[in-house]
């Protein structure tokens, strides 16, 4: 069985004091959650604080992005090795906001996945279609294509055993529109079947999270789907109680 996971992507949100208060509220309530793996993804500048706050708790943390280069003269970039030094276990790779606003291609996503692997970080690889792609009936081909780039990596099996996938339909992010549990399940199943063609054991073990307007009122239905192994939460993870409640809803044994 796959251990459920609830991750909070804090994006470029929160002042220092807000992040401190949010972290504190999560730490205060987390002991009630036993089965779900929880992780938070703050901005780089808060990683030091997050490491201090969450060390010794059951909450993991990670970065929202890493550079595609290992090191060097790349002003403004942050390497995988650097974030690993702050105790990050995970890193988000290829979030749709990176793909949309910063031109991250499938190829860049694949390279960053490699960088994560080299630095001992577990990548959470994000895929998802836009509204026009969905309307054109291209959802499955788009997400499979995005996955394909990672499967094409030389050591992809080894990498994917330490990875998590996240299906985040672009049209559901920050819009209040969630894919129905059935719509999400269909895509998760498609992704798992694609991985199974490569390696059935891997497909069974690979966690696939759903993201896109996950809230307290839809988390239970989403997690009840056989191929949905947890949630990648944006807006609702900025409220400690909401985030904990979503984790409780996903707190099933595995
Ligand atoms: P929302 O939950 O705010 O829609 O964001 C989802 C997301 O992008 C998580 O990575």
XYZ file of N, CA, C and O in Angstrom, residues 36-161:
504
model
N -0.609 9.860 7.673
C -0.289 10.668 6.484
C 1.114 11.235 6.603
O 1.509 11.713 7.658
N 1.822 11.215 5.496
C 3.080 11.939 5.456
C 2.767 13.386 5.088
O 2.044 13.642 4.129
N 3.298 14.309 5.863
C 3.030 15.724 5.578
C 4.319 16.419 5.169
O 5.398 16.093 5.659
N 4.187 17.393 4.292
C 5.365 18.166 3.880
C 4.937 19.582 3.539
O 3.815 19.795 3.064
N 5.825 20.526 3.803
C 5.541 21.919 3.442
C 6.638 22.446 2.522
O 7.797 22.040 2.608
N 6.218 23.350 1.655
C 7.111 23.913 0.643
C 7.094 25.435 0.724
O 6.323 26.101 0.043
N 7.958 25.983 1.597
C 8.022 27.441 1.729
C 8.941 28.037 0.655
O 9.605 27.300 -0.075
N 8.994 29.341 0.627
C 9.972 30.020 -0.222
C 11.382 29.659 0.278
O 11.576 29.376 1.457
N 12.359 29.723 -0.609
C 13.751 29.410 -0.235
C 14.183 30.151 1.033
O 14.864 29.597 1.878
N 13.806 31.435 1.107
C 14.355 32.271 2.186
C 13.885 31.822 3.572
O 14.466 32.229 4.573
N 12.855 31.012 3.618
C 12.362 30.549 4.917
C 12.829 29.137 5.261
O 12.457 28.593 6.300
N 13.634 28.535 4.398
C 14.006 27.130 4.639
C 14.755 26.945 5.953
O 14.567 25.939 6.650
N 15.586 27.919 6.290
C 16.355 27.808 7.531
C 15.395 27.758 8.731
O 15.509 26.893 9.612
N 14.442 28.656 8.708
C 13.450 28.697 9.789
C 12.634 27.401 9.827
O 12.386 26.825 10.892
N 12.245 26.946 8.649
C 11.430 25.725 8.567
C 12.209 24.519 9.094
O 11.668 23.675 9.808
N 13.475 24.462 8.753
C 14.311 23.351 9.243
C 14.340 23.360 10.771
O 14.180 22.316 11.410
N 14.510 24.545 11.332
C 14.564 24.634 12.805
C 13.217 24.258 13.426
O 13.147 23.597 14.446
N 12.137 24.685 12.788
C 10.808 24.468 13.367
C 10.339 23.025 13.230
O 9.705 22.483 14.135
N 10.603 22.419 12.097
C 10.016 21.101 11.836
C 10.961 19.926 12.114
O 10.522 18.780 12.057
N 12.222 20.211 12.416
C 13.142 19.101 12.733
C 12.584 18.337 13.929
O 12.134 18.954 14.903
N 12.586 17.027 13.826
C 12.100 16.216 14.946
C 10.593 16.046 14.956
O 10.055 15.348 15.808
N 9.890 16.685 14.042
C 8.443 16.456 13.925
C 8.219 15.495 12.752
O 9.161 15.153 12.034
N 6.973 15.133 12.523
C 6.712 14.227 11.400
C 6.496 14.990 10.087
O 6.150 14.380 9.077
N 6.704 16.302 10.108
C 6.493 17.097 8.880
C 7.825 17.257 8.140
O 8.800 17.739 8.719
N 7.822 16.846 6.897
C 9.005 17.046 6.056
C 8.881 18.399 5.363
O 7.835 19.050 5.433
N 9.917 18.816 4.680
C 9.845 20.074 3.956
C 10.673 19.983 2.673
O 11.479 19.062 2.501
N 10.441 20.948 1.829
C 11.167 20.934 0.559
C 11.134 22.290 -0.088
O 10.495 23.228 0.409
N 11.838 22.393 -1.197
C 11.888 23.644 -1.965
C 10.865 23.572 -3.098
O 10.435 22.490 -3.494
N 10.513 24.735 -3.591
C 9.493 24.799 -4.651
C 10.108 24.667 -6.046
O 9.402 24.545 -7.039
N 11.441 24.721 -6.090
C 12.119 24.730 -7.387
C 13.607 24.555 -7.121
O 14.070 24.803 -6.010
N 14.351 24.133 -8.131
C 15.817 24.151 -8.077
C 16.325 24.528 -9.464
O 15.580 24.439 -10.449
N 17.582 24.901 -9.508
C 18.188 25.247 -10.804
C 18.408 23.989 -11.629
O 18.554 22.888 -11.084
N 18.474 24.167 -12.929
C 18.777 23.000 -13.760
C 20.292 22.776 -13.867
O 20.729 21.721 -14.308
N 21.059 23.772 -13.455
C 22.521 23.595 -13.438
C 22.953 23.146 -12.045
O 22.289 23.430 -11.070
N 24.142 22.508 -12.007
C 24.621 22.042 -10.696
C 25.145 23.200 -9.855
O 24.862 23.309 -8.684
N 25.972 24.052 -10.486
C 26.505 25.232 -9.792
C 27.118 26.152 -10.826
O 27.254 25.773 -11.981
N 27.496 27.343 -10.396
C 28.198 28.223 -11.318
C 27.605 29.607 -11.369
O 26.837 30.008 -10.485
N 27.966 30.335 -12.423
C 27.563 31.734 -12.556
C 26.145 31.803 -13.128
O 25.950 32.008 -14.324
N 25.190 31.583 -12.276
C 23.775 31.614 -12.678
C 23.029 32.478 -11.676
O 22.356 31.982 -10.758
N 23.197 33.772 -11.833
C 22.681 34.740 -10.862
C 21.199 34.510 -10.554
O 20.390 34.387 -11.476
N 20.908 34.440 -9.282
C 19.508 34.323 -8.864
C 19.008 32.896 -8.742
O 17.892 32.673 -8.281
N 19.831 31.947 -9.155
C 19.380 30.546 -9.094
C 19.799 29.893 -7.762
O 20.726 30.349 -7.095
N 19.143 28.819 -7.429
C 19.437 28.084 -6.193
C 19.571 26.603 -6.561
O 18.687 26.039 -7.215
N 20.688 26.018 -6.170
C 20.944 24.640 -6.629
C 20.291 23.593 -5.723
O 19.959 23.861 -4.567
N 20.197 22.402 -6.262
C 19.659 21.268 -5.502
C 20.508 21.001 -4.266
O 19.990 20.752 -3.172
N 21.830 21.090 -4.463
C 22.735 20.852 -3.329
C 22.508 21.867 -2.203
O 22.572 21.529 -1.029
N 22.265 23.105 -2.588
C 22.042 24.151 -1.574
C 20.794 23.858 -0.749
O 20.811 23.963 0.475
N 19.716 23.494 -1.399
C 18.493 23.267 -0.622
C 18.610 21.985 0.210
O 18.064 21.902 1.313
N 19.382 21.025 -0.298
C 19.576 19.784 0.466
C 20.265 20.094 1.794
O 20.017 19.436 2.811
N 21.097 21.115 1.792
C 21.797 21.487 3.041
C 20.862 22.006 4.117
O 21.227 22.096 5.275
N 19.662 22.398 3.697
C 18.677 22.865 4.677
C 17.699 21.760 5.068
O 16.585 22.032 5.511
N 18.130 20.547 4.886
C 17.336 19.414 5.366
C 16.136 19.078 4.497
O 15.271 18.290 4.918
N 16.075 19.653 3.310
C 14.926 19.352 2.439
C 14.930 17.863 2.088
O 15.973 17.303 1.745
N 13.776 17.274 2.153
C 13.659 15.890 1.699
C 13.118 15.868 0.268
O 13.455 15.018 -0.529
N 12.267 16.841 -0.019
C 11.577 16.882 -1.311
C 11.889 18.156 -2.074
O 12.393 19.136 -1.508
N 11.531 18.156 -3.340
C 11.518 19.403 -4.115
C 10.411 19.296 -5.171
O 10.209 18.222 -5.752
N 9.683 20.381 -5.346
C 8.676 20.398 -6.417
C 9.398 20.633 -7.741
O 10.250 21.510 -7.834
N 9.031 19.858 -8.724
C 9.648 20.016 -10.047
C 8.534 20.189 -11.075
O 7.583 19.407 -11.109
N 8.688 21.205 -11.905
C 7.766 21.381 -13.042
C 6.363 21.782 -12.643
O 5.394 21.440 -13.348
N 6.244 22.527 -11.544
C 4.907 23.053 -11.222
C 4.405 23.861 -12.418
O 5.189 24.516 -13.106
N 3.109 23.838 -12.636
C 2.591 24.503 -13.847
C 2.907 25.996 -13.866
O 3.037 26.584 -14.936
N 3.052 26.599 -12.664
C 3.415 28.025 -12.667
C 4.832 28.218 -13.177
O 5.143 29.239 -13.787
N 5.700 27.256 -12.955
C 7.061 27.310 -13.521
C 7.002 27.076 -15.028
O 7.699 27.719 -15.799
N 6.173 26.150 -15.418
C 6.072 25.857 -16.856
C 5.472 27.052 -17.600
O 5.958 27.460 -18.654
N 4.408 27.631 -17.010
C 3.667 28.713 -17.666
C 4.416 30.034 -17.682
O 4.452 30.715 -18.688
N 4.957 30.426 -16.512
C 5.514 31.782 -16.393
C 7.020 31.838 -16.580
O 7.570 32.901 -16.789
N 7.695 30.702 -16.458
C 9.160 30.727 -16.543
C 9.673 29.798 -17.642
O 10.856 29.457 -17.664
N 8.774 29.413 -18.510
C 9.183 28.689 -19.713
C 9.814 27.331 -19.458
O 10.625 26.868 -20.251
N 9.457 26.673 -18.382
C 10.055 25.357 -18.142
C 9.436 24.320 -19.077
O 8.241 24.068 -19.043
N 10.286 23.759 -19.885
C 9.837 22.744 -20.840
C 9.923 21.359 -20.195
O 10.530 21.195 -19.126
N 9.379 20.377 -20.877
C 9.487 18.995 -20.388
C 10.957 18.604 -20.224
O 11.318 17.875 -19.302
N 11.784 19.110 -21.136
C 13.206 18.783 -21.086
C 13.859 19.350 -19.824
O 14.611 18.677 -19.137
N 13.511 20.601 -19.519
C 14.060 21.227 -18.295
C 13.572 20.466 -17.059
O 14.328 20.217 -16.119
N 12.316 20.088 -17.090
C 11.747 19.324 -15.961
C 12.535 18.015 -15.769
O 12.864 17.629 -14.643
N 12.870 17.380 -16.881
C 13.630 16.126 -16.794
C 15.020 16.379 -16.205
O 15.481 15.636 -15.329
N 15.672 17.455 -16.643
C 17.017 17.763 -16.130
C 16.946 18.076 -14.631
O 17.762 17.599 -13.836
N 15.936 18.854 -14.235
C 15.802 19.191 -12.808
C 15.508 17.940 -11.966
O 15.946 17.831 -10.825
N 14.784 17.018 -12.544
C 14.517 15.753 -11.844
C 15.840 15.034 -11.573
O 16.065 14.506 -10.482
N 16.716 15.066 -12.564
C 18.051 14.475 -12.412
C 18.842 15.173 -11.314
O 19.496 14.536 -10.496
N 18.784 16.497 -11.335
C 19.539 17.276 -10.327
C 19.043 16.930 -8.918
O 19.826 16.829 -7.988
N 17.737 16.783 -8.786
C 17.168 16.427 -7.485
C 17.728 15.078 -7.047
O 18.213 14.907 -5.921
N 17.700 14.141 -7.961
C 18.173 12.789 -7.671
C 19.644 12.820 -7.225
O 20.010 12.218 -6.218
N 20.456 13.562 -7.977
C 21.898 13.634 -7.657
C 22.139 14.198 -6.253
O 23.091 13.831 -5.585
N 21.252 15.123 -5.832
C 21.446 15.771 -4.526
C 20.736 15.012 -3.401
O 20.705 15.469 -2.260
N 20.142 13.881 -3.734
C 19.469 13.086 -2.704
C 18.106 13.631 -2.324
O 17.579 13.320 -1.250
N 17.536 14.473 -3.189
C 16.195 15.016 -2.923
C 15.166 14.164 -3.655
O 15.438 13.659 -4.751
N 13.983 14.053 -3.066
C 12.910 13.328 -3.749
C 12.079 14.324 -4.545
O 11.486 15.240 -3.947
N 12.019 14.168 -5.854
C 11.235 15.120 -6.633
C 9.740 14.828 -6.583
O 9.327 13.669 -6.600
N 8.961 15.877 -6.478
C 7.509 15.755 -6.694
C 7.283 16.374 -8.076
O 7.352 17.595 -8.250
N 7.088 15.516 -9.044
C 7.039 15.960 -10.442
C 5.593 16.289 -10.806
O 4.704 15.435 -10.704
N 5.378 17.546 -11.203
C 4.008 18.010 -11.456
C 3.674 17.960 -12.942
O 4.480 18.377 -13.782
N 2.491 17.470 -13.225
C 1.987 17.454 -14.598
C 0.543 17.973 -14.575
O -0.097 17.999 -13.523
N 0.076 18.390 -15.728
C -1.314 18.854 -15.771
C -1.605 19.601 -17.053
O -0.701 20.211 -17.643
N -2.843 19.544 -17.476
C -3.242 20.167 -18.738
C -3.900 21.535 -18.495
O -4.453 21.781 -17.425
N -3.864 22.373 -19.516
C -4.570 23.662 -19.440
C -6.043 23.427 -19.799
O -6.416 22.349 -20.290
N -6.834 24.476 -19.602
C -8.253 24.351 -19.932
C -8.452 24.081 -21.426
O -9.248 23.223 -21.821
N -7.697 24.793 -22.264
C -7.911 24.586 -23.705
C -7.488 23.173 -24.112
O -8.119 22.563 -24.990
N -6.455 22.654 -23.487
C -6.052 21.267 -23.796
C -7.142 20.291 -23.361
O -7.456 19.336 -24.074
N -7.727 20.551 -22.193
C -8.823 19.671 -21.744
C -9.997 19.753 -22.716
O -10.562 18.737 -23.115
N -10.341 20.984 -23.071
C -11.495 21.160 -23.959
C -11.272 20.542 -25.340
O -12.204 20.149 -26.011
N -10.000 20.478 -25.710
C -9.687 19.859 -27.005
C -9.569 18.338 -26.881
O -9.166 17.657 -27.834
N -9.877 17.803 -25.690
C -9.829 16.344 -25.498
C -8.398 15.803 -25.418
O -8.162 14.631 -25.698
N -7.462 16.691 -25.035
C -6.062 16.273 -25.060
C -5.467 15.998 -23.673
O -4.251 15.826 -23.538
N -6.314 15.933 -22.651
C -5.803 15.784 -21.283
C -4.817 14.617 -21.145
O -3.693 14.786 -20.665
N -5.227 13.450 -21.607
C -4.383 12.269 -21.386
C -3.077 12.358 -22.170
O -2.014 12.022 -21.661
N -3.175 12.837 -23.423
C -1.935 12.897 -24.204
C -0.983 13.939 -23.634
O 0.233 13.742 -23.631
N -1.524 15.040 -23.093
C -0.644 16.070 -22.526
C 0.083 15.534 -21.292
O 1.306 15.623 -21.183
N -0.670 14.958 -20.356
C 0.003 14.513 -19.118
C 0.938 13.330 -19.395
O 2.014 13.240 -18.803
N 0.551 12.474 -20.321
C 1.450 11.361 -20.659
C 2.733 11.879 -21.286
O 3.824 11.380 -21.015
N 2.584 12.914 -22.122
C 3.767 13.515 -22.762
C 4.689 14.111 -21.711
O 5.913 13.966 -21.781
N 4.103 14.771 -20.718
C 4.918 15.369 -19.658
C 5.640 14.286 -18.859
O 6.803 14.431 -18.493
N 4.955 13.187 -18.631
C 5.553 12.065 -17.902
C 6.654 11.394 -18.740
O 7.697 10.998 -18.226
N 6.382 11.320 -20.027
C 7.305 10.650 -20.941
C 8.715 11.235 -20.850
O 9.705 10.499 -20.885
N 8.784 12.565 -20.721
C 10.093 13.230 -20.664
C 10.904 12.725 -19.475
O 12.123 12.580 -19.557
N 10.212 12.430 -18.386
C 10.918 11.944 -17.194
C 11.255 10.456 -17.365
O 12.338 9.998 -16.992
N 10.328 9.722 -17.975
C 10.584 8.288 -18.201
C 11.766 8.084 -19.154
O 12.412 7.040 -19.142
N 12.022 9.104 -19.964
C 13.109 8.973 -20.938
C 14.487 9.151 -20.291
O 15.510 8.881 -20.921
N 14.533 9.589 -19.061
C 15.822 9.744 -18.376
C 16.531 8.401 -18.291
O 15.889 7.366 -18.097
N 17.832 8.479 -18.365
C 18.624 7.248 -18.364
C 18.357 6.367 -17.130
O 18.173 5.174 -17.243
N 18.336 7.026 -15.971
C 18.140 6.248 -14.737
C 16.725 6.458 -14.195
O 16.523 6.543 -12.988
N 15.749 6.531 -15.086
C 14.413 6.948 -14.653
C 13.801 6.003 -13.620
O 13.121 6.449 -12.707
N 14.057 4.716 -13.740
C 13.449 3.803 -12.767
C 13.931 4.095 -11.358
O 13.139 4.252 -10.432
N 15.250 4.206 -11.261
C 15.869 4.501 -9.965
C 15.328 5.830 -9.426
O 14.989 5.954 -8.255
N 15.221 6.811 -10.308
C 14.743 8.138 -9.907
C 13.292 8.069 -9.458
O 12.911 8.625 -8.437
N 12.492 7.360 -10.212
C 11.053 7.363 -9.920
C 10.700 6.570 -8.666
O 9.669 6.839 -8.042
N 11.537 5.631 -8.286
C 11.276 4.935 -7.020
C 11.368 5.897 -5.831
O 10.833 5.638 -4.776
